[in-house]
Amino acid sequence: MTDPATLASSDLVDLLTAICDIESVSGDETALADAVEALLRGQPHLDVHRDGDAVVARTTLGRDRRVVLAGHLDTVPLTDPPNLPTRLTGTGDDRELWGRGTVDMKAGIAVMLALAVELGRPGAEPVADVTYVFYDHEEVEESKSGLGRLARNRPDLLAGDFAVLGEPTSADIEGGCQGTLRVDVRTRGVAAHSARSWRGENAIHAAAPILALLAGYDAAQVEVDGLVYREGLNAVGITGGIAGNVVPDACTVTVNYRFAPSRTLAEAEQHLRELFADHEVVVTDASPAARPGLDDPLAAEFVAAVLARTGGAPKPKFGWTDVARFAELGIPAVNFAPGDPLLAHADDERVRVAELAVCRDALRDWLRGA
Ligand SMILES: [Zn+2]
């Protein structure tokens, strides 16, 4: 049983260590959610709600703008042997905390918690109201998402003018995210014995134009709100044929399209249907893209605050993240947090702890109007 008081430390490294050492593999977030809830309920300036293993805390200062800081509490499974409890290596600014969740994304959670405790106390009021969203079930199938559940049950709690998601970005702002669409492109033929193949029509051969089109496809680089997104259209699988002596009558090429936020999901699907107009196209998986939203005034102030601390200009996000879920709610969102995204889910997951203070200070400057 973990004592919720362990999260009370104002030192970011101690706080991150305590959060990571409460294991919270997807589906097993209750202990960490309990500790987060207990810490936040102890803050008189926050209005706290619990939904399953998600915790939402809000300031209610009556400001005309509201910022949402959001992050997931769950992690992918531990390694074997387990990469918890955490361990700290190095000295000074080179210190690194190793272990599951340090990057994805408890470093971001630690920064959010520290700000939740600080901002709204007398003498530390933020210039905008702030909503902190800690949710469960991000690292598993979409239907279980705690953020999706909150959006269905309590959309009022997620309302805001701009959101920052604490997915690891090495303390850079990563705006928006690309969408992803997976389709099966099918060809039909006529089955025959391969000894009399002239009596059949070979469906695998009929896939040749599909592959030629993909191999020659010139993927676009698209500028949206000043960020350049690089698209991709790729065959990611192919199936066909039932035996070594049968001309196949069916072949399926699975195609994945990663598209820039300039297209809606419907437009992306339409693009693929036009490209493969001669074939049957079946959508098997689809997630929309999200615009970076950097033209929003709150976002511009955020970019300026981060620029002043790190000198880093915003970049496009190429993967898919929950910023798209905020975009669906009409809330522009970016990713910003400590941790190298390439170390997320890695066996040697670890974070340079100096990045935590950088991210906290940039967010604090912005939210205090410094
Ligand atoms: Zn994550």
Short mmCIF file of N, CA and C in Angstrom, two decimals, residues 19-80:
data_model
loop_
_atom_site.label_atom_id
_atom_site.label_comp_id
_atom_site.label_asym_id
_atom_site.label_seq_id
_atom_site.Cartn_x
_atom_site.Cartn_y
_atom_site.Cartn_z
N ILE A 19 6.09 8.76 -8.20
CA ILE A 19 5.04 8.44 -9.18
C ILE A 19 5.41 7.18 -9.97
N CYS A 20 6.69 7.08 -10.34
CA CYS A 20 7.13 5.92 -11.13
C CYS A 20 7.11 4.64 -10.30
N ASP A 21 7.45 4.77 -9.01
CA ASP A 21 7.55 3.56 -8.18
C ASP A 21 6.17 3.02 -7.77
N ILE A 22 5.11 3.77 -8.06
CA ILE A 22 3.76 3.20 -7.95
C ILE A 22 3.44 2.63 -9.33
N GLU A 23 3.61 1.32 -9.47
CA GLU A 23 3.40 0.66 -10.77
C GLU A 23 2.00 0.94 -11.29
N SER A 24 1.86 1.21 -12.57
CA SER A 24 0.54 1.51 -13.12
C SER A 24 0.44 1.07 -14.57
N VAL A 25 0.75 -0.21 -14.81
CA VAL A 25 0.55 -0.78 -16.13
C VAL A 25 -0.95 -0.67 -16.47
N SER A 26 -1.26 -0.41 -17.73
CA SER A 26 -2.66 -0.22 -18.15
C SER A 26 -3.58 -1.25 -17.52
N GLY A 27 -4.68 -0.79 -16.93
CA GLY A 27 -5.63 -1.67 -16.26
C GLY A 27 -5.35 -1.79 -14.77
N ASP A 28 -4.22 -1.25 -14.34
CA ASP A 28 -3.80 -1.38 -12.95
C ASP A 28 -3.40 0.00 -12.40
N GLU A 29 -4.22 1.02 -12.74
CA GLU A 29 -3.86 2.40 -12.41
C GLU A 29 -4.44 2.87 -11.07
N THR A 30 -5.24 2.02 -10.39
CA THR A 30 -5.99 2.51 -9.24
C THR A 30 -5.10 3.10 -8.14
N ALA A 31 -4.00 2.42 -7.80
CA ALA A 31 -3.16 2.91 -6.70
C ALA A 31 -2.60 4.29 -7.03
N LEU A 32 -2.15 4.49 -8.26
CA LEU A 32 -1.60 5.79 -8.63
C LEU A 32 -2.70 6.85 -8.69
N ALA A 33 -3.86 6.46 -9.25
CA ALA A 33 -4.98 7.42 -9.31
C ALA A 33 -5.39 7.83 -7.90
N ASP A 34 -5.41 6.87 -6.96
CA ASP A 34 -5.75 7.18 -5.56
C ASP A 34 -4.76 8.20 -4.98
N ALA A 35 -3.46 7.98 -5.24
CA ALA A 35 -2.44 8.88 -4.69
C ALA A 35 -2.56 10.28 -5.30
N VAL A 36 -2.81 10.33 -6.61
CA VAL A 36 -2.97 11.62 -7.29
C VAL A 36 -4.21 12.34 -6.74
N GLU A 37 -5.30 11.58 -6.60
CA GLU A 37 -6.54 12.18 -6.10
C GLU A 37 -6.34 12.74 -4.68
N ALA A 38 -5.68 11.94 -3.82
CA ALA A 38 -5.47 12.38 -2.43
C ALA A 38 -4.64 13.67 -2.40
N LEU A 39 -3.59 13.72 -3.22
CA LEU A 39 -2.76 14.93 -3.24
C LEU A 39 -3.58 16.15 -3.68
N LEU A 40 -4.38 15.98 -4.72
CA LEU A 40 -5.12 17.12 -5.28
C LEU A 40 -6.28 17.54 -4.37
N ARG A 41 -6.92 16.57 -3.71
CA ARG A 41 -8.01 16.92 -2.79
C ARG A 41 -7.49 17.72 -1.60
N GLY A 42 -6.19 17.59 -1.34
CA GLY A 42 -5.58 18.36 -0.26
C GLY A 42 -5.30 19.81 -0.62
N GLN A 43 -5.60 20.20 -1.86
CA GLN A 43 -5.32 21.58 -2.31
C GLN A 43 -6.64 22.35 -2.33
N PRO A 44 -6.80 23.32 -1.41
CA PRO A 44 -8.09 24.02 -1.32
C PRO A 44 -8.45 24.81 -2.58
N HIS A 45 -7.49 25.12 -3.44
CA HIS A 45 -7.78 25.92 -4.63
C HIS A 45 -8.23 25.07 -5.81
N LEU A 46 -8.34 23.75 -5.61
CA LEU A 46 -8.73 22.88 -6.73
C LEU A 46 -10.07 22.20 -6.46
N ASP A 47 -10.85 22.09 -7.55
CA ASP A 47 -12.13 21.39 -7.54
C ASP A 47 -11.84 20.03 -8.20
N VAL A 48 -12.01 18.92 -7.45
CA VAL A 48 -11.49 17.62 -7.91
C VAL A 48 -12.63 16.65 -8.22
N HIS A 49 -12.51 15.93 -9.35
CA HIS A 49 -13.49 14.93 -9.76
C HIS A 49 -12.77 13.62 -10.05
N ARG A 50 -13.49 12.51 -9.81
CA ARG A 50 -12.93 11.20 -10.11
C ARG A 50 -13.90 10.46 -11.02
N ASP A 51 -13.39 9.84 -12.09
CA ASP A 51 -14.21 9.03 -12.99
C ASP A 51 -13.41 7.77 -13.29
N GLY A 52 -13.81 6.64 -12.72
CA GLY A 52 -12.99 5.43 -12.86
C GLY A 52 -11.61 5.72 -12.29
N ASP A 53 -10.56 5.46 -13.07
CA ASP A 53 -9.22 5.78 -12.62
C ASP A 53 -8.69 7.06 -13.26
N ALA A 54 -9.60 7.92 -13.66
CA ALA A 54 -9.20 9.25 -14.14
C ALA A 54 -9.50 10.27 -13.04
N VAL A 55 -8.61 11.27 -12.92
CA VAL A 55 -8.78 12.33 -11.93
C VAL A 55 -8.69 13.67 -12.67
N VAL A 56 -9.69 14.53 -12.43
CA VAL A 56 -9.69 15.86 -13.04
C VAL A 56 -9.72 16.89 -11.93
N ALA A 57 -8.82 17.87 -11.99
CA ALA A 57 -8.78 18.94 -10.98
C ALA A 57 -8.79 20.27 -11.71
N ARG A 58 -9.59 21.23 -11.20
CA ARG A 58 -9.75 22.50 -11.90
C ARG A 58 -9.64 23.67 -10.93
N THR A 59 -9.00 24.74 -11.39
CA THR A 59 -9.11 26.01 -10.68
C THR A 59 -10.40 26.67 -11.16
N THR A 60 -11.02 27.45 -10.28
CA THR A 60 -12.27 28.14 -10.64
C THR A 60 -12.14 29.60 -10.23
N LEU A 61 -11.24 30.28 -10.92
CA LEU A 61 -10.94 31.68 -10.58
C LEU A 61 -11.78 32.65 -11.39
N GLY A 62 -12.62 32.11 -12.29
CA GLY A 62 -13.46 32.99 -13.09
C GLY A 62 -12.70 33.71 -14.20
N ARG A 63 -11.55 33.18 -14.60
CA ARG A 63 -10.79 33.77 -15.72
C ARG A 63 -11.57 33.56 -17.03
N ASP A 64 -11.28 34.43 -18.02
CA ASP A 64 -12.02 34.30 -19.28
C ASP A 64 -11.41 33.25 -20.20
N ARG A 65 -10.27 32.69 -19.84
CA ARG A 65 -9.67 31.63 -20.65
C ARG A 65 -9.33 30.44 -19.75
N ARG A 66 -9.39 29.25 -20.35
CA ARG A 66 -9.06 28.04 -19.59
C ARG A 66 -8.08 27.18 -20.38
N VAL A 67 -7.02 26.76 -19.70
CA VAL A 67 -6.00 25.89 -20.28
C VAL A 67 -6.17 24.49 -19.70
N VAL A 68 -6.01 23.48 -20.54
CA VAL A 68 -6.09 22.08 -20.09
C VAL A 68 -4.70 21.46 -20.17
N LEU A 69 -4.22 20.91 -19.06
CA LEU A 69 -2.98 20.13 -19.06
C LEU A 69 -3.38 18.67 -18.83
N ALA A 70 -3.00 17.79 -19.75
CA ALA A 70 -3.51 16.42 -19.68
C ALA A 70 -2.40 15.40 -19.87
N GLY A 71 -2.57 14.24 -19.19
CA GLY A 71 -1.60 13.16 -19.36
C GLY A 71 -2.15 11.85 -18.85
N HIS A 72 -1.63 10.75 -19.41
CA HIS A 72 -2.10 9.43 -18.99
C HIS A 72 -1.25 8.88 -17.85
N LEU A 73 -1.92 8.16 -16.94
CA LEU A 73 -1.25 7.59 -15.76
C LEU A 73 -0.67 6.21 -16.04
N ASP A 74 -1.13 5.54 -17.10
CA ASP A 74 -0.71 4.15 -17.31
C ASP A 74 0.60 4.07 -18.08
N THR A 75 1.22 2.89 -17.98
CA THR A 75 2.45 2.61 -18.72
C THR A 75 2.29 1.29 -19.46
N VAL A 76 3.22 1.03 -20.37
CA VAL A 76 3.29 -0.30 -20.98
C VAL A 76 3.88 -1.26 -19.92
N PRO A 77 3.77 -2.58 -20.14
CA PRO A 77 4.25 -3.54 -19.13
C PRO A 77 5.75 -3.40 -18.82
N LEU A 78 6.13 -3.90 -17.63
CA LEU A 78 7.53 -3.87 -17.22
C LEU A 78 8.34 -4.85 -18.05
N THR A 79 9.66 -4.66 -18.03
CA THR A 79 10.54 -5.61 -18.70
C THR A 79 10.76 -6.82 -17.78
N ASP A 80 11.47 -7.82 -18.27
CA ASP A 80 11.82 -9.01 -17.48
C ASP A 80 13.34 -9.17 -17.55
#
